[in-house]
Coordinates of C-alpha atoms in Angstrom, one line a residue:
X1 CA 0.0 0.0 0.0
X2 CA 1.4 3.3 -0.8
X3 CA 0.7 6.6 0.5
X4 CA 1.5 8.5 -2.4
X5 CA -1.9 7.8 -4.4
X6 CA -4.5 11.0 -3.9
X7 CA -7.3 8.1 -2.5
X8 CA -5.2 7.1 0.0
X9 CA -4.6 10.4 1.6
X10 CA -8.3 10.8 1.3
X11 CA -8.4 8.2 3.5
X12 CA -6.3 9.3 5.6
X13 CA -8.1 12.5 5.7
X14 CA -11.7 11.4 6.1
X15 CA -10.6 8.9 8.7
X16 CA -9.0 11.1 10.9
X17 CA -12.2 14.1 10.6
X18 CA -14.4 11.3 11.9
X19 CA -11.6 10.0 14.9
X20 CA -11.1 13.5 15.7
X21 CA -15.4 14.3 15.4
X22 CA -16.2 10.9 17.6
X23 CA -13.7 10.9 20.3
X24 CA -11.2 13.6 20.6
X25 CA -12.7 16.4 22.4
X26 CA -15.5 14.8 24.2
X27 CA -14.7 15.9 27.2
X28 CA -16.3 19.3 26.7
X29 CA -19.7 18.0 26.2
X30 CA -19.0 17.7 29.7
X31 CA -22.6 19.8 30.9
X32 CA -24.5 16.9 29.4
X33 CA -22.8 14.3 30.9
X34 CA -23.4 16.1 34.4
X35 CA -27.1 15.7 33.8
X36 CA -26.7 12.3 33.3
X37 CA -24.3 11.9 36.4
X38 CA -27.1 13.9 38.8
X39 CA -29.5 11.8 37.2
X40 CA -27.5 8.3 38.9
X41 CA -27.3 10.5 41.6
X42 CA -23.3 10.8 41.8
X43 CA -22.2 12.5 44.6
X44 CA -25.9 13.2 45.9
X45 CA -24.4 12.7 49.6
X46 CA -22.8 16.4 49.3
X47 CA -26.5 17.6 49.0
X48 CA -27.7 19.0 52.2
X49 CA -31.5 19.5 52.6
X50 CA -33.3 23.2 52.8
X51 CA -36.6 23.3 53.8
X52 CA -37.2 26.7 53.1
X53 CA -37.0 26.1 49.2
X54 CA -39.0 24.4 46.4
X55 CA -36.8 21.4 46.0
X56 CA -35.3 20.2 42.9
X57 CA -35.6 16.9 41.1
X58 CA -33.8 15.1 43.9
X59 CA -35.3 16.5 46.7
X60 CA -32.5 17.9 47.7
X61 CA -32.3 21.6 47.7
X62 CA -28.9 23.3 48.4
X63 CA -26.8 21.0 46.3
X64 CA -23.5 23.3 46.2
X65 CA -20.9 20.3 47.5
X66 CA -22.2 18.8 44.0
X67 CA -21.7 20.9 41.8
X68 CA -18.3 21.7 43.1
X69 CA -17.1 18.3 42.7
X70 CA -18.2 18.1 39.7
X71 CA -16.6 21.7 38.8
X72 CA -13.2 20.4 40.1
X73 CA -13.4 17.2 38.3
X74 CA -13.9 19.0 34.9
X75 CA -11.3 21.4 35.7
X76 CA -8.6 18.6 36.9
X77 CA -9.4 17.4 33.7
X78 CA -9.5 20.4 31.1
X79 CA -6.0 21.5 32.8
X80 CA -4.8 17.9 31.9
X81 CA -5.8 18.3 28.6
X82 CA -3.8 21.2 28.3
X83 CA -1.0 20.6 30.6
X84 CA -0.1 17.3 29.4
X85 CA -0.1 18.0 26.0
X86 CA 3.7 19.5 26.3
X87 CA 5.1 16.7 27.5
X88 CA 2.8 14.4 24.6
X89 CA 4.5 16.5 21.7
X90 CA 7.7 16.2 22.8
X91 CA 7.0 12.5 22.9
X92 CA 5.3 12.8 19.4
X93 CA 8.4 15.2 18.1
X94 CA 10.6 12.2 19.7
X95 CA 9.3 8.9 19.4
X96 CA 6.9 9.7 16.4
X97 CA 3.3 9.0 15.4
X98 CA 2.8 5.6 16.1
X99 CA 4.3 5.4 20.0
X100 CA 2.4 8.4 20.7
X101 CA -1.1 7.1 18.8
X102 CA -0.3 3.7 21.1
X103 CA -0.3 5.7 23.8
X104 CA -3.5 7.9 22.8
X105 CA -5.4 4.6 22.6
X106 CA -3.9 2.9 25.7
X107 CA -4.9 6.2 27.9
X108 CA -8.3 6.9 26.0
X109 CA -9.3 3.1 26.3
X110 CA -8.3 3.0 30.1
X111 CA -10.9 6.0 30.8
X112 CA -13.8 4.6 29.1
X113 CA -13.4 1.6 31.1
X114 CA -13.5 3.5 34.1
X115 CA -16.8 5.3 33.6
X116 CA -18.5 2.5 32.2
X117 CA -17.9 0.3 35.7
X118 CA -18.1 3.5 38.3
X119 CA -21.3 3.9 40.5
X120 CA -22.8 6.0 43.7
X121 CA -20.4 4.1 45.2
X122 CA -17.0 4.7 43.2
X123 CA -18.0 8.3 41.9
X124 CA -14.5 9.5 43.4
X125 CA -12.9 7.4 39.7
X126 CA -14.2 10.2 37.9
X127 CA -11.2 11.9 38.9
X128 CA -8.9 9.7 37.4
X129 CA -10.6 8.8 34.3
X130 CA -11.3 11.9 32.9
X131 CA -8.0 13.5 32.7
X132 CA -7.0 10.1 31.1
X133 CA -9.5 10.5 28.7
X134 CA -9.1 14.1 27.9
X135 CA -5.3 13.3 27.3
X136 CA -5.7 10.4 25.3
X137 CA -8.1 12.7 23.2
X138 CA -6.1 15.5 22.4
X139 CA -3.1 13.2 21.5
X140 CA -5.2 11.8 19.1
X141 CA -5.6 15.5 17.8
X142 CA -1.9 15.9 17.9
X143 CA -1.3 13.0 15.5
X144 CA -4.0 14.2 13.7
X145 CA -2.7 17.4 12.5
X146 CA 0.0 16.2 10.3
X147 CA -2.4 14.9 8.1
X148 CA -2.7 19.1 7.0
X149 CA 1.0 18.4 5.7
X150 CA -0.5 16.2 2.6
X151 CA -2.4 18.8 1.3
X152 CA -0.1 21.6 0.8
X153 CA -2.3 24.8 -0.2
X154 CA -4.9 23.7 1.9
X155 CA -2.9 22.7 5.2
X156 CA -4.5 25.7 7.2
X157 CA -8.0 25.0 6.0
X158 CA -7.4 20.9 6.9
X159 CA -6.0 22.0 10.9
X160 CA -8.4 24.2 11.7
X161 CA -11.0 21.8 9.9
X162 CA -9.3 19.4 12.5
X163 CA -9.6 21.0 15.5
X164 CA -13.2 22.1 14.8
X165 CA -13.7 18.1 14.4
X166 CA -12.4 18.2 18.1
X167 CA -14.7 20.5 19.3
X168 CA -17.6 18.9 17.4
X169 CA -16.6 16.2 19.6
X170 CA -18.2 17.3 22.6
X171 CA -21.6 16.4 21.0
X172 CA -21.0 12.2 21.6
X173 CA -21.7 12.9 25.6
X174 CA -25.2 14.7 24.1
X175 CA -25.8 11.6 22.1
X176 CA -25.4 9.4 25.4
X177 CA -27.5 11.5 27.5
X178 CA -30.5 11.3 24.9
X179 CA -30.1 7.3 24.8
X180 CA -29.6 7.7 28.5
X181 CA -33.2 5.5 28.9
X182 CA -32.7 3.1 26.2
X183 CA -28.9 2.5 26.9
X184 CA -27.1 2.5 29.9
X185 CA -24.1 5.1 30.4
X186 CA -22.8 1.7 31.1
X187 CA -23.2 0.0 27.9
X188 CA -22.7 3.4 26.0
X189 CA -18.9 3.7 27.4
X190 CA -17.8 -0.2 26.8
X191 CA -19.0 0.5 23.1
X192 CA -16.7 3.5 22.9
X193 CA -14.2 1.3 24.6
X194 CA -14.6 -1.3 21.7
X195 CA -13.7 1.5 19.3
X196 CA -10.4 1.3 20.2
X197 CA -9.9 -1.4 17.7
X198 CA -11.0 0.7 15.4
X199 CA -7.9 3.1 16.3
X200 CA -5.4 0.7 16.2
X201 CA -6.4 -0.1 12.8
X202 CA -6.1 2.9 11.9
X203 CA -2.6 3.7 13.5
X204 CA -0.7 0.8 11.6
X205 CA -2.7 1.1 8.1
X206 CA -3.5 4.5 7.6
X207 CA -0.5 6.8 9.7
X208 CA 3.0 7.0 9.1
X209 CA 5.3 5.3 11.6
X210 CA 7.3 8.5 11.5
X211 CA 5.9 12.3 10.7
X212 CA 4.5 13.4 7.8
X213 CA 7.3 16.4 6.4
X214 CA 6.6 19.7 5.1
X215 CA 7.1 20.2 2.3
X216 CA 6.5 17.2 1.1
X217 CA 8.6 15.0 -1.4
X218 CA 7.2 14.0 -4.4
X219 CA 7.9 10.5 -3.6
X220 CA 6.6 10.5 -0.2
X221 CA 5.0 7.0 1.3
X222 CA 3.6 6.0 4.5
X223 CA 1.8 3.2 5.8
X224 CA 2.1 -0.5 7.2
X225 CA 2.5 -1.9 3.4
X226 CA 4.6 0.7 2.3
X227 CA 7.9 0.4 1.3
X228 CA 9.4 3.0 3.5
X229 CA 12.2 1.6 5.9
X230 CA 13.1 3.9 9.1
X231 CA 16.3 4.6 7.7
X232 CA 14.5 5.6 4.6
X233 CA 11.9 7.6 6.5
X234 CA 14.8 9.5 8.6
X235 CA 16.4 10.7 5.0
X236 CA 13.9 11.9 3.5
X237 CA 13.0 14.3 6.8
X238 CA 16.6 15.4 6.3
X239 CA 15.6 15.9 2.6
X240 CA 12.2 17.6 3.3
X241 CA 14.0 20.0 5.8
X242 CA 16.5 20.9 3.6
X243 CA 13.7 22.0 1.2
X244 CA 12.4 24.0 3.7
X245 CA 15.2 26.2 3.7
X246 CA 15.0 26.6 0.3
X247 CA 11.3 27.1 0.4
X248 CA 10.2 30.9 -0.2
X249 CA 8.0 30.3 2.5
X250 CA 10.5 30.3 4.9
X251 CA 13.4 32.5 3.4
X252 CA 14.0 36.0 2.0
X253 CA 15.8 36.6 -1.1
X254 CA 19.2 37.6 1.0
X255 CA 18.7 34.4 2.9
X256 CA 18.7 32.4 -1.1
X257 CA 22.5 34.8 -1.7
X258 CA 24.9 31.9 -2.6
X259 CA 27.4 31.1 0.2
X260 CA 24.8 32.4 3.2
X261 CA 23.0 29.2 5.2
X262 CA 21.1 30.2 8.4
X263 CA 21.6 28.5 11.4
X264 CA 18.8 26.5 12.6
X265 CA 17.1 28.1 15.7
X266 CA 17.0 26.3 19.1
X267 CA 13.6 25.2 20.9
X268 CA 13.8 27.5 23.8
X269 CA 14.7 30.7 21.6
X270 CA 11.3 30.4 20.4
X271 CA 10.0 29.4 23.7
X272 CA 11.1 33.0 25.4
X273 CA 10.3 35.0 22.3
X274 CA 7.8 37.9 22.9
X275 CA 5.6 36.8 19.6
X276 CA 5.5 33.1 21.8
X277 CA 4.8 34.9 25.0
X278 CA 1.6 36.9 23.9
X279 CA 0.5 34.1 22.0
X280 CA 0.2 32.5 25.6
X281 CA -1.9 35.3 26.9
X282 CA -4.4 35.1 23.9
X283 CA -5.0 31.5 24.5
X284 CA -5.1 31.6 27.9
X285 CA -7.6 34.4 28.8
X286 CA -9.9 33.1 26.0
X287 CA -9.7 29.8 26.7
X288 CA -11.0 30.7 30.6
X289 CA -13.4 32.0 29.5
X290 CA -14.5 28.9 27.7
X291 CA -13.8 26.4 30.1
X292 CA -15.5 28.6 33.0
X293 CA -18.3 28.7 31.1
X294 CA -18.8 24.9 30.3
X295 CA -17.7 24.2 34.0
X296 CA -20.5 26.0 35.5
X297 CA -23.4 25.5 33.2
X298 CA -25.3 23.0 34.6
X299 CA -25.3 25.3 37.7
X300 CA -25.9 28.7 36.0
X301 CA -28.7 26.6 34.3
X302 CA -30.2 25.4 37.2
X303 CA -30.2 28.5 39.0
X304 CA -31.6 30.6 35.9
X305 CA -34.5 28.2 35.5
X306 CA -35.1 28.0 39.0
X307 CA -34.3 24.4 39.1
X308 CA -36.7 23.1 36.7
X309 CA -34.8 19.8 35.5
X310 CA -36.9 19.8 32.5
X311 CA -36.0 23.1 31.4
X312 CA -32.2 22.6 31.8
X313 CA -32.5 19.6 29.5
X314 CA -33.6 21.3 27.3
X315 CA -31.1 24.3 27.7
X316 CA -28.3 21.4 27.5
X317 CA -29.3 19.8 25.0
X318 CA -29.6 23.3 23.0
X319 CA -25.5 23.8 24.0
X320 CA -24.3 20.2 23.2
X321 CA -26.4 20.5 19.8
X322 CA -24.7 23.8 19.1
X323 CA -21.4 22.0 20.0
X324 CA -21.5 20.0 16.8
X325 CA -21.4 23.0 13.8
X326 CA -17.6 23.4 15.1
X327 CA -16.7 21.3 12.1
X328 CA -18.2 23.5 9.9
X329 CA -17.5 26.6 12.0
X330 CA -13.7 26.2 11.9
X331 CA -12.8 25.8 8.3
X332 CA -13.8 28.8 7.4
X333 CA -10.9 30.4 9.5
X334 CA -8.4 28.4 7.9
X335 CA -9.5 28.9 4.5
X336 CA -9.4 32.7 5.3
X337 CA -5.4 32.2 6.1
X338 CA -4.6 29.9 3.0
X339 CA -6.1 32.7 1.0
X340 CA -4.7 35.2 2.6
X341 CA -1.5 33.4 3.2
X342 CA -1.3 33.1 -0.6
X343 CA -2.6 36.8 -1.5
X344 CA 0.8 37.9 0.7
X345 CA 3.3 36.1 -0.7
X346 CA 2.7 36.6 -4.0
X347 CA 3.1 40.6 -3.2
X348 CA 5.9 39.7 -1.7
X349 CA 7.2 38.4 -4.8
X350 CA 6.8 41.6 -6.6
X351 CA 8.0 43.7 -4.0
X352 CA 11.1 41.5 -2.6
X353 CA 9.7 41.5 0.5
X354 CA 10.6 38.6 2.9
X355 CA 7.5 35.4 2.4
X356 CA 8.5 34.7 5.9
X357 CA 6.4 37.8 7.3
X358 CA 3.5 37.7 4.6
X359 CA 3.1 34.0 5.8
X360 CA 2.7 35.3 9.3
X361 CA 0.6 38.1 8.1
X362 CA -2.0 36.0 7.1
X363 CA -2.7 35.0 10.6
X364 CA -3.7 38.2 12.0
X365 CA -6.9 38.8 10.8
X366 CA -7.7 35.0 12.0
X367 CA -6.3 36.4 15.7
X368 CA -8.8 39.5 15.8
X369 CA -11.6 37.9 14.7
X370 CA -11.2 35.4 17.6
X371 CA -10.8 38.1 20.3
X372 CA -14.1 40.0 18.8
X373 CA -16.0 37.1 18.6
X374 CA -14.8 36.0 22.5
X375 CA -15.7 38.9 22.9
X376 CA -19.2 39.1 21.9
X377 CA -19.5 35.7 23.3
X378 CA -18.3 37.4 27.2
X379 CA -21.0 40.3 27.1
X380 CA -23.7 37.4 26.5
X381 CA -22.8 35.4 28.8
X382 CA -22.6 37.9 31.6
X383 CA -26.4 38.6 31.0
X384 CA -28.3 36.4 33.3
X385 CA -30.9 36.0 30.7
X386 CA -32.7 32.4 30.0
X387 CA -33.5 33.3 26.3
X388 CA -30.0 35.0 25.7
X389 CA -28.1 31.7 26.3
X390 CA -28.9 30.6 22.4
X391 CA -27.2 33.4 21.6
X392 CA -24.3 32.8 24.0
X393 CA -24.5 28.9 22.8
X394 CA -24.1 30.1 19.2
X395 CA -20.9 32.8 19.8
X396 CA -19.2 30.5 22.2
X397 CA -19.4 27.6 19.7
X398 CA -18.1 29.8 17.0
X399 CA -15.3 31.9 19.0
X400 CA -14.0 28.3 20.7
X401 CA -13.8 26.9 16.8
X402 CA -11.9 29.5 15.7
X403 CA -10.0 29.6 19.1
X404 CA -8.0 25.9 18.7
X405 CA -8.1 26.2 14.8
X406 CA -6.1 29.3 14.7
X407 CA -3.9 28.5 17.7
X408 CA -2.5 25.3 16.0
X409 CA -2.4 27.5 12.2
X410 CA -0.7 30.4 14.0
X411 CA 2.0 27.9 15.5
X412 CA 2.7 26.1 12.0
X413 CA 3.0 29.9 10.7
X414 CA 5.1 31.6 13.2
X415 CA 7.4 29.0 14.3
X416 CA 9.8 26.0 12.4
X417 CA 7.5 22.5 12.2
X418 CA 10.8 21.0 13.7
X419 CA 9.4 22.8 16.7
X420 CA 5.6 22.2 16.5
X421 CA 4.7 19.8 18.6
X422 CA 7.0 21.0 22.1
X423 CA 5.5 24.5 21.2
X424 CA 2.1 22.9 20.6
X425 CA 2.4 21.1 24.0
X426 CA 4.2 24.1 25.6
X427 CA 1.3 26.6 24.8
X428 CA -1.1 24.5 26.1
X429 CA 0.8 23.5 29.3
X430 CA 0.9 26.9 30.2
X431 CA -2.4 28.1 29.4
X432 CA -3.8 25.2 31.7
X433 CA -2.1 26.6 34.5
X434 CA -4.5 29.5 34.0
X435 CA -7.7 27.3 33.4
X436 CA -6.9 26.3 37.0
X437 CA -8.3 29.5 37.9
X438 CA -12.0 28.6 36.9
X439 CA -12.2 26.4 40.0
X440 CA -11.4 29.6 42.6
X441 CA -13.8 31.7 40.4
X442 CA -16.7 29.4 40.7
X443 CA -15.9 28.7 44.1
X444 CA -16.2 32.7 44.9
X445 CA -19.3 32.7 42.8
X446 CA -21.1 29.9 44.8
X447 CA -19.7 31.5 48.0
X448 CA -18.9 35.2 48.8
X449 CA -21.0 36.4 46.1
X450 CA -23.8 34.1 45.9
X451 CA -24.1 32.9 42.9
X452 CA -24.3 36.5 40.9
X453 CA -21.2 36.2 38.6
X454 CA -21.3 39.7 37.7
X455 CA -17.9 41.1 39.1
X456 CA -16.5 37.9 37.5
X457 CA -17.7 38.1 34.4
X458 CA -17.0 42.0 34.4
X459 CA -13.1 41.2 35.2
X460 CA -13.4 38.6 32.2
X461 CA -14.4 41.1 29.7
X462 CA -11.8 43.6 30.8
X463 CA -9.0 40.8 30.3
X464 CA -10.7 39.4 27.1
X465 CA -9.5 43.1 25.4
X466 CA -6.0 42.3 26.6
X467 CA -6.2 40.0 23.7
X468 CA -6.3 42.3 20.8
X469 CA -2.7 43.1 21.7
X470 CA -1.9 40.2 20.4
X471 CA -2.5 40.8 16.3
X472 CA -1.7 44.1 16.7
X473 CA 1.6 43.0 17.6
X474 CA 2.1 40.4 15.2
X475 CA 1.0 43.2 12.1
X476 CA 4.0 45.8 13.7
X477 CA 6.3 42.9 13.5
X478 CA 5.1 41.6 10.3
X479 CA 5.0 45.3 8.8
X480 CA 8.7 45.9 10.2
X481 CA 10.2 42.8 8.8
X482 CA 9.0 44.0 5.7
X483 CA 10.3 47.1 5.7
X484 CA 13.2 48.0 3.2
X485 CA 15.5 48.5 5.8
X486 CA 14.7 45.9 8.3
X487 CA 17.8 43.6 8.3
X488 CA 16.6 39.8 7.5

């Protein structure tokens, strides 16, 4: 089997949108899960009774030990996402596609074993199989993103189609709740667990042992039945580097002057860059506000509904339907940077200007578009407003596709794909140390200020504009760089 035929990278493609769409990112469909949880009554001991309310489905009125352990399990787990996925791409940049993809399915298999056999009575397992799931899921994303590699032109378009996939994701947990009285969460998690075969599969038939180069060779193969021996593979990443450097994408017409050879640049001298650092800070205060949001809203459901179980099922099942138009949400960022990408370098043709900085320009509008729409998304959500939530659903949806899809393009712009996956990994390790602050904030909403988010969510909004710094940056640089007189 070689992986040079066009069917067979379709297959490659297709396969990995629908791994990526049924498993990766199904941790954030989290909410739904919840009411499923509640509904088995996990961790119903916490509730204490309050006589002076209406009750609640349970009977149980003030229910705020629940909910809490429920927040911290989600955040444990959407900081492992994050936080792990550094030392996962420098296992992926080191040991290559099929140790990490063994370790994806090994992790991921583990944790939908574990929920399908927990109970009342072994609730506390949460805690250790969702973190294991939600690192097993974004490895398989990791691997995943390669793929872009095969398609040249169209390698923006095809990660950020990728990621979307992963947040689409997030709609399985919706798709268990509704069969929640047909088939038990039970029964629902050992069929996911039965999947993994499906994975493997897919790992030795369809994936390169190795990583999939860019540029890529014209005689490039991968696969089980291909022909490709390590040795082989390791040469032609030598070769596929070396036309990287000759690649206008990467170089400026004094870096193609006869006799002149850049050094490569070192990990860590991307690492401390400024253009790395504020790339952190975008990520991170958008992505709190994302994962505050899905963390608490079961509870800012229940308390704007007063309670009524059958309106917050239909309010979650509103958010996890919404969930699934990431896929289509997200290409349409990265289709906006391959055009863009390739409107900017062919001025830069004309004008001499380096390709290097109209690569990265591209990527800008992508950034500001993400910060308004997390924007817009922020004021909604701080209305407390039942109605308004479709609203929120449909800007969070769209601002947390374009979120991941652009992060991952920006990273394959900005920074050597030698470097990808430990700056991948690092990025995320270091925005999940700020996610950890979600638990604290809905800790101080439950307590001091009793359950009015307000001052929270006015703090958020303040930070979210923080994050237009962050294109407005990248354009100075970009516009510097290709100034006449900037050196290259």
């Amino acid at each position: 089997m070689q992986g040079r035929g066009l069917p067979f990278r379709v297959a490659t493609l297709l396969t990995g949108l629908l791994e990526c769409l049924g498993f990766a990112g199904v941790l954030f469909g989290w909410t739904s899960l919840v009411f499923v949880f509640k509904k088995q009554h996990y961790f119903e001991e916490l509730c204490e009774p309050d006589a002076g309310s209406l009750g609640n489905a349970t009977g149980l009125d003030d229910c705020r030990a629940q909910d809490e352990q429920f927040s911290l399990i989600f955040t444990l787990a959407s900081f492992m996402n994050n936080f792990m996925t550094f030392p996962m791409g420098y296992i992926f940049d080191r040991f290559k596609t099929t140790v990490a993809r063994l370790i994806a399915i090994f992790l991921y298999t583990s944790a939908t074993l574990t929920i399908a056999f927990t109970s009342t009575d072994t609730a506390v397992l949460l805690f250790l199989a969702m973190p294991m799931l939600a690192v097993g899921g974004i490895l398989f994303l990791i691997t995943n993103l390669q793929i872009g590699n095969l398609f040249g032109k169209h390698r923006s378009t095809i990660i950020t189609m990728y990621n979307g996939a992963f947040d689409s994701s997030s709609a399985v947990f919706l798709i268990i709740k509704l069969l929640y009285d047909r088939a038990s969460i039970k029964a629902s998690f050992i069929f996911i667990s039965v999947c993994s075969a499906w994975h493997v599969g897919r790992t030795l038939l369809l994936m390169p042992r190795g990583h999939i180069p860019y540029p890529l060779p014209a005689d490039y193969r991968y696969g089980l039945c291909s022909e490709d021996s390590p040795q082989e593979e390791d040469k032609k990443a030598v070769g596929s580097k070396k036309l990287e450097l000759q690649s206008e994408e990467f170089l400026s017409p004094k870096k193609e002057t006869p006799g002149q050879q850049q050094a490569p640049s070192s990990f860590w001298s991307h690492a401390f860059s400024q253009r790395f650092a504020w790339h952190v800070v975008w990520l991170s205060v958008i992505q709190l506000w994302h994962y505050l949001f899905i963390g608490t809203l079961n509870s800012l459901l229940n308390n704007l509904a007063s309670k009524d179980s059958a309106l917050v099922s239909t309010y979650t099942n509103a958010f996890a339907v919404t969930q699934f138009f990431g896929v289509l949400c997200a290409p349409w960022n990265g289709l906006l940077m391959d055009r863009l990408k390739h409107k900017y370098q062919e001025e830069a043709k004309k004008t001499g200007a380096p390709a290097e900085a109209a690569a990265l320009r591209s990527a800008v509008p992508s950034l500001a578009l993400t910060s308004l729409l997390c924007l817009g998304f922020a004021v909604c959500a701080s209305v407390p407003v039942l109605p308004l939530q479709y609203a929120t659903f449909i800007l969070q949806v769209v601002s947390r596709s374009f979120l991941y899809g652009c992060n991952a393009a920006f990273l394959t712009l900005a920074f050597p794909s030698e470097h990808f996956g430990k700056l991948f990994g690092l990025v995320m390790a270091l925005s999940a140390v700020v996610s950890l602050l979600q638990f604290p904030l809905f800790t101080l909403i439950k307590g001091p200020l009793q359950d009015d988010p307000l001052y929270v969510n006015l703090m958020l909004v303040l930070l979210t504009l923080l994050t237009f710094i962050h294109p407005f940056r990248v354009d100075r640089e970009c516009q510097r760089k290709a100034s006449p007189g900037e050196v290259t």
